[in-house]
Amino acid sequence: MDKFVVNGGNRLKGDVTVSGSKNSALPILAAALLAEGPTVVRNVPELEDIVAMVDLLRSLGCEIRREGKDLHIEVRSEAHSHAEYDRVRKMRASVCVLGPLLAKRKAARVAMPGGCAIGSRPVDLHIRGLRLLGAEIELDSGDMVAAASRLRGAEIFLGGPFGSTVLGTDNVMMAATLAEGTTVIECAACEPEVEDLANFLNKMGARITGAGTPRITIQGVEKLTGCDHTVIPDRIEAGTFMMAAAITNGDVTIRNVRLDHMMAVVDRLREVGVSVERSNGSAIVSSARHLQPADVTTQPYPGFPTDMQAQLMSLLCLADGNSAITEKIYPDRFMHVAELLRMGCNIRKEGPTAIVTGVKKLIGAPVMASDLRASAALVIAGLVAKGQTMVNRVYHLDRGYESFEVKLREIGADIRRVNE
Ligand code: EPU
């Protein structure tokens, strides 16, 4: 198992380029199941989660070839429509093959994803939306067994106790592309990744309007063809580099950034005293030593993303005063707190809120996290900690950050991967 060894104290400086979005690429790859003819998806990051999705799609009859950052996909057989538990268990985004399989192959068997380190993560809204389109879905041996001879357009409200659902919106939107008539999704997720998927589907011949807003309208069509699409830049990777630049008092130009997808993150950074400037598709992030505290609540897009909560917490651990971070999407997503305490941070949890009292310095320590973003937060803390930080279980990071340590090293971090 690999770990990262980080020697803290280096100021990050230079240029780093953001990869394609993991959370855009995963549902887009699943949507290729709907195509008749070849599909090319460009700017696909090389990550463990993408490898898992490619393996799953191959098991469902797709032929897939990688050329650099581009994936060439063609559906060769529709004989198998079973996404097995062993695959779904490894990566929850596997659940987004359910909508495409149901729409295209009229039947699907997809293992029900379990919980994970960040919470219970139900899929009731996915099921509800697909049932409203006319699918019959039963649970059998832990699998969702779905069938529909013909899906029919419907009005579907997708709000849940924590707001909208990203992959649930994706699943219903994908299924509705081939349904008879018009589907309206209300309380749809507005994330840029949903909009990217809709753009991809429209290039395939779908008729979707309103993606990126809470109301998406889909006019069903008879068939979808292959297309050529470039995935948007990863806003969470970009935000993670912003936090790394800020915490090290650095001066980093982050290339291939969609700042319009990141306004909540940029706003919070500016509020705590970090400079973020826009320059031709790049963001220049620099910071002076004094960081102000801030109160932050995670929300669905365009609010502050839950996927940036842990990384921001590392930064606020060095602010001059008390910050309050409230997690409204996954109330238990605080795996990083106990590990940050090991590095000398002062954090008190009160329900879904963490009160972070800034300290003067962080101290290197062996730490470990069991989720992707929490691991990134620990690396960020390690970049500024006194002495050495060992971040164990790097496979979590490899699921979602392409060449993370290589990119950090290129901008001056002292970080290396060690194989135990
Ligand atoms: N929810 C329900 N019922 C459902 C679906 C969701 O109650 O049927 C709840 C969830 O438990 C959660 C909230 O609704 O409290 C939002 O969950 P959502 O469905 O939006 O999450 P997701 O689509 O499963 C995606 C990202 C996550 C990201 C969330 C929220 C992908 C592959 N995953 O998950 O990304 O945290 O949206 O923005 O797109 C990550 O990249 O590290 C990651 C976890």
mmCIF file of N, CA, C and O in Angstrom, residues 124-181:
data_model
loop_
_atom_site.group_PDB
_atom_site.id
_atom_site.type_symbol
_atom_site.label_atom_id
_atom_site.label_comp_id
_atom_site.label_asym_id
_atom_site.label_seq_id
_atom_site.Cartn_x
_atom_site.Cartn_y
_atom_site.Cartn_z
ATOM 1 N N ASP A 124 -32.655 6.215 -2.937
ATOM 2 C CA ASP A 124 -34.114 6.198 -3.041
ATOM 3 C C ASP A 124 -34.632 7.179 -4.100
ATOM 4 O O ASP A 124 -35.612 6.894 -4.797
ATOM 5 N N LEU A 125 -33.981 8.317 -4.253
ATOM 6 C CA LEU A 125 -34.468 9.305 -5.226
ATOM 7 C C LEU A 125 -34.230 8.836 -6.662
ATOM 8 O O LEU A 125 -35.047 9.085 -7.547
ATOM 9 N N HIS A 126 -33.133 8.120 -6.894
ATOM 10 C CA HIS A 126 -32.886 7.541 -8.229
ATOM 11 C C HIS A 126 -34.056 6.610 -8.567
ATOM 12 O O HIS A 126 -34.635 6.662 -9.654
ATOM 13 N N ILE A 127 -34.370 5.726 -7.591
ATOM 14 C CA ILE A 127 -35.402 4.704 -7.827
ATOM 15 C C ILE A 127 -36.756 5.366 -8.040
ATOM 16 O O ILE A 127 -37.505 5.019 -8.962
ATOM 17 N N ARG A 128 -37.037 6.370 -7.209
ATOM 18 C CA ARG A 128 -38.328 7.051 -7.300
ATOM 19 C C ARG A 128 -38.482 7.692 -8.686
ATOM 20 O O ARG A 128 -39.517 7.562 -9.334
ATOM 21 N N GLY A 129 -37.450 8.372 -9.138
ATOM 22 C CA GLY A 129 -37.507 9.053 -10.432
ATOM 23 C C GLY A 129 -37.703 8.071 -11.570
ATOM 24 O O GLY A 129 -38.535 8.276 -12.463
ATOM 25 N N LEU A 130 -36.979 6.958 -11.530
ATOM 26 C CA LEU A 130 -37.080 5.973 -12.621
ATOM 27 C C LEU A 130 -38.446 5.287 -12.589
ATOM 28 O O LEU A 130 -39.026 4.996 -13.635
ATOM 29 N N ARG A 131 -38.974 5.071 -11.390
ATOM 30 C CA ARG A 131 -40.333 4.475 -11.301
ATOM 31 C C ARG A 131 -41.361 5.418 -11.908
ATOM 32 O O ARG A 131 -42.288 4.984 -12.591
ATOM 33 N N LEU A 132 -41.195 6.718 -11.672
ATOM 34 C CA LEU A 132 -42.149 7.672 -12.242
ATOM 35 C C LEU A 132 -42.092 7.676 -13.774
ATOM 36 O O LEU A 132 -43.061 8.021 -14.443
ATOM 37 N N LEU A 133 -40.956 7.260 -14.318
ATOM 38 C CA LEU A 133 -40.846 7.140 -15.784
ATOM 39 C C LEU A 133 -41.474 5.830 -16.276
ATOM 40 O O LEU A 133 -41.465 5.544 -17.473
ATOM 41 N N GLY A 134 -41.946 5.008 -15.338
ATOM 42 C CA GLY A 134 -42.635 3.779 -15.737
ATOM 43 C C GLY A 134 -41.832 2.514 -15.514
ATOM 44 O O GLY A 134 -42.288 1.426 -15.877
ATOM 45 N N ALA A 135 -40.655 2.614 -14.905
ATOM 46 C CA ALA A 135 -39.859 1.400 -14.682
ATOM 47 C C ALA A 135 -40.404 0.632 -13.485
ATOM 48 O O ALA A 135 -40.913 1.223 -12.532
ATOM 49 N N GLU A 136 -40.293 -0.675 -13.570
ATOM 50 C CA GLU A 136 -40.577 -1.503 -12.388
ATOM 51 C C GLU A 136 -39.243 -1.845 -11.766
ATOM 52 O O GLU A 136 -38.340 -2.349 -12.456
ATOM 53 N N ILE A 137 -39.089 -1.547 -10.491
ATOM 54 C CA ILE A 137 -37.802 -1.813 -9.831
ATOM 55 C C ILE A 137 -38.054 -2.573 -8.535
ATOM 56 O O ILE A 137 -38.811 -2.129 -7.676
ATOM 57 N N GLU A 138 -37.447 -3.749 -8.447
ATOM 58 C CA GLU A 138 -37.551 -4.560 -7.226
ATOM 59 C C GLU A 138 -36.156 -4.775 -6.678
ATOM 60 O O GLU A 138 -35.168 -4.696 -7.408
ATOM 61 N N LEU A 139 -36.105 -5.096 -5.394
ATOM 62 C CA LEU A 139 -34.818 -5.408 -4.780
ATOM 63 C C LEU A 139 -34.708 -6.928 -4.663
ATOM 64 O O LEU A 139 -35.632 -7.584 -4.171
ATOM 65 N N ASP A 140 -33.603 -7.498 -5.159
ATOM 66 C CA ASP A 140 -33.416 -8.947 -5.070
ATOM 67 C C ASP A 140 -31.956 -9.236 -4.746
ATOM 68 O O ASP A 140 -31.061 -8.839 -5.497
ATOM 69 N N SER A 141 -31.708 -9.879 -3.632
ATOM 70 C CA SER A 141 -30.346 -10.223 -3.191
ATOM 71 C C SER A 141 -29.423 -9.004 -3.223
ATOM 72 O O SER A 141 -28.280 -9.107 -3.682
ATOM 73 N N GLY A 142 -29.911 -7.875 -2.809
ATOM 74 C CA GLY A 142 -29.066 -6.678 -2.754
ATOM 75 C C GLY A 142 -28.923 -5.970 -4.085
ATOM 76 O O GLY A 142 -28.216 -4.963 -4.194
ATOM 77 N N ASP A 143 -29.591 -6.487 -5.136
ATOM 78 C CA ASP A 143 -29.532 -5.834 -6.450
ATOM 79 C C ASP A 143 -30.837 -5.102 -6.739
ATOM 80 O O ASP A 143 -31.916 -5.577 -6.345
ATOM 81 N N MET A 144 -30.754 -4.001 -7.458
ATOM 82 C CA MET A 144 -31.956 -3.359 -7.987
ATOM 83 C C MET A 144 -32.223 -4.021 -9.334
ATOM 84 O O MET A 144 -31.376 -3.962 -10.231
ATOM 85 N N VAL A 145 -33.378 -4.659 -9.438
ATOM 86 C CA VAL A 145 -33.723 -5.329 -10.694
ATOM 87 C C VAL A 145 -34.791 -4.478 -11.369
ATOM 88 O O VAL A 145 -35.891 -4.319 -10.846
ATOM 89 N N ALA A 146 -34.433 -3.902 -12.509
ATOM 90 C CA ALA A 146 -35.307 -2.904 -13.136
ATOM 91 C C ALA A 146 -35.716 -3.368 -14.529
ATOM 92 O O ALA A 146 -34.931 -3.981 -15.256
ATOM 93 N N ALA A 147 -36.946 -3.055 -14.888
ATOM 94 C CA ALA A 147 -37.436 -3.394 -16.229
ATOM 95 C C ALA A 147 -38.458 -2.366 -16.680
ATOM 96 O O ALA A 147 -39.175 -1.789 -15.865
ATOM 97 N N ALA A 148 -38.515 -2.137 -17.986
ATOM 98 C CA ALA A 148 -39.519 -1.236 -18.557
ATOM 99 C C ALA A 148 -39.563 -1.494 -20.048
ATOM 100 O O ALA A 148 -38.548 -1.367 -20.727
ATOM 101 N N SER A 149 -40.725 -1.883 -20.564
ATOM 102 C CA SER A 149 -40.778 -2.122 -22.012
ATOM 103 C C SER A 149 -40.669 -0.776 -22.737
ATOM 104 O O SER A 149 -40.039 -0.676 -23.789
ATOM 105 N N ARG A 150 -41.276 0.254 -22.191
ATOM 106 C CA ARG A 150 -41.138 1.594 -22.780
ATOM 107 C C ARG A 150 -41.254 2.609 -21.659
ATOM 108 O O ARG A 150 -42.238 2.590 -20.895
ATOM 109 N N LEU A 151 -40.268 3.481 -21.518
ATOM 110 C CA LEU A 151 -40.367 4.533 -20.499
ATOM 111 C C LEU A 151 -41.238 5.657 -21.043
ATOM 112 O O LEU A 151 -41.233 5.932 -22.243
ATOM 113 N N ARG A 152 -41.981 6.306 -20.143
ATOM 114 C CA ARG A 152 -42.841 7.426 -20.553
ATOM 115 C C ARG A 152 -42.478 8.674 -19.778
ATOM 116 O O ARG A 152 -42.267 8.609 -18.565
ATOM 117 N N GLY A 153 -42.449 9.809 -20.481
ATOM 118 C CA GLY A 153 -42.120 11.086 -19.849
ATOM 119 C C GLY A 153 -43.025 11.373 -18.659
ATOM 120 O O GLY A 153 -44.185 10.940 -18.636
ATOM 121 N N ALA A 154 -42.513 12.084 -17.665
ATOM 122 C CA ALA A 154 -43.298 12.372 -16.458
ATOM 123 C C ALA A 154 -42.772 13.636 -15.798
ATOM 124 O O ALA A 154 -41.688 14.115 -16.148
ATOM 125 N N GLU A 155 -43.541 14.161 -14.860
ATOM 126 C CA GLU A 155 -43.061 15.277 -14.030
ATOM 127 C C GLU A 155 -42.484 14.669 -12.770
ATOM 128 O O GLU A 155 -43.162 13.933 -12.063
ATOM 129 N N ILE A 156 -41.226 14.988 -12.484
ATOM 130 C CA ILE A 156 -40.519 14.292 -11.398
ATOM 131 C C ILE A 156 -39.859 15.309 -10.479
ATOM 132 O O ILE A 156 -39.034 16.120 -10.927
ATOM 133 N N PHE A 157 -40.202 15.245 -9.206
ATOM 134 C CA PHE A 157 -39.565 16.121 -8.212
ATOM 135 C C PHE A 157 -38.434 15.340 -7.556
ATOM 136 O O PHE A 157 -38.663 14.277 -6.982
ATOM 137 N N LEU A 158 -37.218 15.836 -7.633
ATOM 138 C CA LEU A 158 -36.070 15.052 -7.150
ATOM 139 C C LEU A 158 -35.430 15.607 -5.880
ATOM 140 O O LEU A 158 -34.288 15.284 -5.572
ATOM 141 N N GLY A 159 -36.156 16.453 -5.144
ATOM 142 C CA GLY A 159 -35.590 16.996 -3.898
ATOM 143 C C GLY A 159 -35.652 15.956 -2.788
ATOM 144 O O GLY A 159 -36.621 15.205 -2.691
ATOM 145 N N GLY A 160 -34.630 15.905 -1.968
ATOM 146 C CA GLY A 160 -34.607 15.008 -0.811
ATOM 147 C C GLY A 160 -34.290 15.803 0.438
ATOM 148 O O GLY A 160 -34.208 17.036 0.392
ATOM 149 N N PRO A 161 -34.095 15.126 1.556
ATOM 150 C CA PRO A 161 -33.849 15.834 2.812
ATOM 151 C C PRO A 161 -32.576 16.701 2.780
ATOM 152 O O PRO A 161 -32.452 17.639 3.544
ATOM 153 N N PHE A 162 -31.646 16.375 1.882
ATOM 154 C CA PHE A 162 -30.406 17.152 1.805
ATOM 155 C C PHE A 162 -30.325 17.946 0.507
ATOM 156 O O PHE A 162 -29.252 18.297 0.034
ATOM 157 N N GLY A 163 -31.476 18.175 -0.093
ATOM 158 C CA GLY A 163 -31.503 18.948 -1.341
ATOM 159 C C GLY A 163 -31.554 18.024 -2.532
ATOM 160 O O GLY A 163 -32.046 16.894 -2.453
ATOM 161 N N SER A 164 -31.009 18.495 -3.644
ATOM 162 C CA SER A 164 -31.087 17.736 -4.883
ATOM 163 C C SER A 164 -30.049 16.607 -4.865
ATOM 164 O O SER A 164 -29.209 16.541 -3.982
ATOM 165 N N THR A 165 -30.129 15.737 -5.848
ATOM 166 C CA THR A 165 -29.152 14.646 -5.956
ATOM 167 C C THR A 165 -28.472 14.708 -7.321
ATOM 168 O O THR A 165 -29.141 14.773 -8.354
ATOM 169 N N VAL A 166 -27.144 14.679 -7.303
ATOM 170 C CA VAL A 166 -26.376 14.840 -8.541
ATOM 171 C C VAL A 166 -26.533 13.600 -9.429
ATOM 172 O O VAL A 166 -27.056 13.681 -10.548
ATOM 173 N N LEU A 167 -26.104 12.440 -8.914
ATOM 174 C CA LEU A 167 -26.168 11.239 -9.756
ATOM 175 C C LEU A 167 -27.609 10.798 -9.975
ATOM 176 O O LEU A 167 -27.925 10.192 -11.003
ATOM 177 N N GLY A 168 -28.509 11.129 -9.056
ATOM 178 C CA GLY A 168 -29.931 10.827 -9.254
ATOM 179 C C GLY A 168 -30.480 11.632 -10.422
ATOM 180 O O GLY A 168 -31.213 11.106 -11.275
ATOM 181 N N THR A 169 -30.137 12.919 -10.482
ATOM 182 C CA THR A 169 -30.551 13.750 -11.624
ATOM 183 C C THR A 169 -29.976 13.159 -12.916
ATOM 184 O O THR A 169 -30.667 13.047 -13.929
ATOM 185 N N ASP A 170 -28.700 12.762 -12.859
ATOM 186 C CA ASP A 170 -28.052 12.173 -14.046
ATOM 187 C C ASP A 170 -28.805 10.931 -14.510
ATOM 188 O O ASP A 170 -29.093 10.764 -15.702
ATOM 189 N N ASN A 171 -29.106 10.049 -13.557
ATOM 190 C CA ASN A 171 -29.760 8.784 -13.910
ATOM 191 C C ASN A 171 -31.113 9.012 -14.577
ATOM 192 O O ASN A 171 -31.418 8.417 -15.611
ATOM 193 N N VAL A 172 -31.911 9.896 -13.967
ATOM 194 C CA VAL A 172 -33.254 10.138 -14.512
ATOM 195 C C VAL A 172 -33.149 10.858 -15.861
ATOM 196 O O VAL A 172 -33.863 10.529 -16.817
ATOM 197 N N MET A 173 -32.238 11.817 -15.949
ATOM 198 C CA MET A 173 -32.075 12.562 -17.210
ATOM 199 C C MET A 173 -31.657 11.606 -18.341
ATOM 200 O O MET A 173 -32.194 11.666 -19.459
ATOM 201 N N MET A 174 -30.722 10.707 -18.044
ATOM 202 C CA MET A 174 -30.262 9.772 -19.079
ATOM 203 C C MET A 174 -31.395 8.853 -19.519
ATOM 204 O O MET A 174 -31.588 8.624 -20.712
ATOM 205 N N ALA A 175 -32.157 8.343 -18.523
ATOM 206 C CA ALA A 175 -33.261 7.437 -18.879
ATOM 207 C C ALA A 175 -34.303 8.174 -19.703
ATOM 208 O O ALA A 175 -34.853 7.620 -20.660
ATOM 209 N N ALA A 176 -34.574 9.436 -19.361
ATOM 210 C CA ALA A 176 -35.649 10.180 -20.027
ATOM 211 C C ALA A 176 -35.320 10.526 -21.478
ATOM 212 O O ALA A 176 -36.225 10.814 -22.264
ATOM 213 N N THR A 177 -34.039 10.474 -21.853
ATOM 214 C CA THR A 177 -33.689 10.842 -23.234
ATOM 215 C C THR A 177 -34.390 9.933 -24.245
ATOM 216 O O THR A 177 -34.708 10.375 -25.344
ATOM 217 N N LEU A 178 -34.605 8.661 -23.864
ATOM 218 C CA LEU A 178 -35.234 7.721 -24.802
ATOM 219 C C LEU A 178 -36.679 7.399 -24.417
ATOM 220 O O LEU A 178 -37.274 6.470 -24.961
ATOM 221 N N ALA A 179 -37.236 8.163 -23.469
ATOM 222 C CA ALA A 179 -38.629 7.912 -23.061
ATOM 223 C C ALA A 179 -39.583 8.519 -24.080
ATOM 224 O O ALA A 179 -39.216 9.419 -24.840
ATOM 225 N N GLU A 180 -40.822 8.031 -24.047
ATOM 226 C CA GLU A 180 -41.833 8.573 -24.943
ATOM 227 C C GLU A 180 -42.372 9.865 -24.326
ATOM 228 O O GLU A 180 -42.819 9.853 -23.170
ATOM 229 N N GLY A 181 -42.308 10.971 -25.047
ATOM 230 C CA GLY A 181 -42.883 12.219 -24.525
ATOM 231 C C GLY A 181 -41.897 13.044 -23.706
ATOM 232 O O GLY A 181 -40.684 12.823 -23.749
#
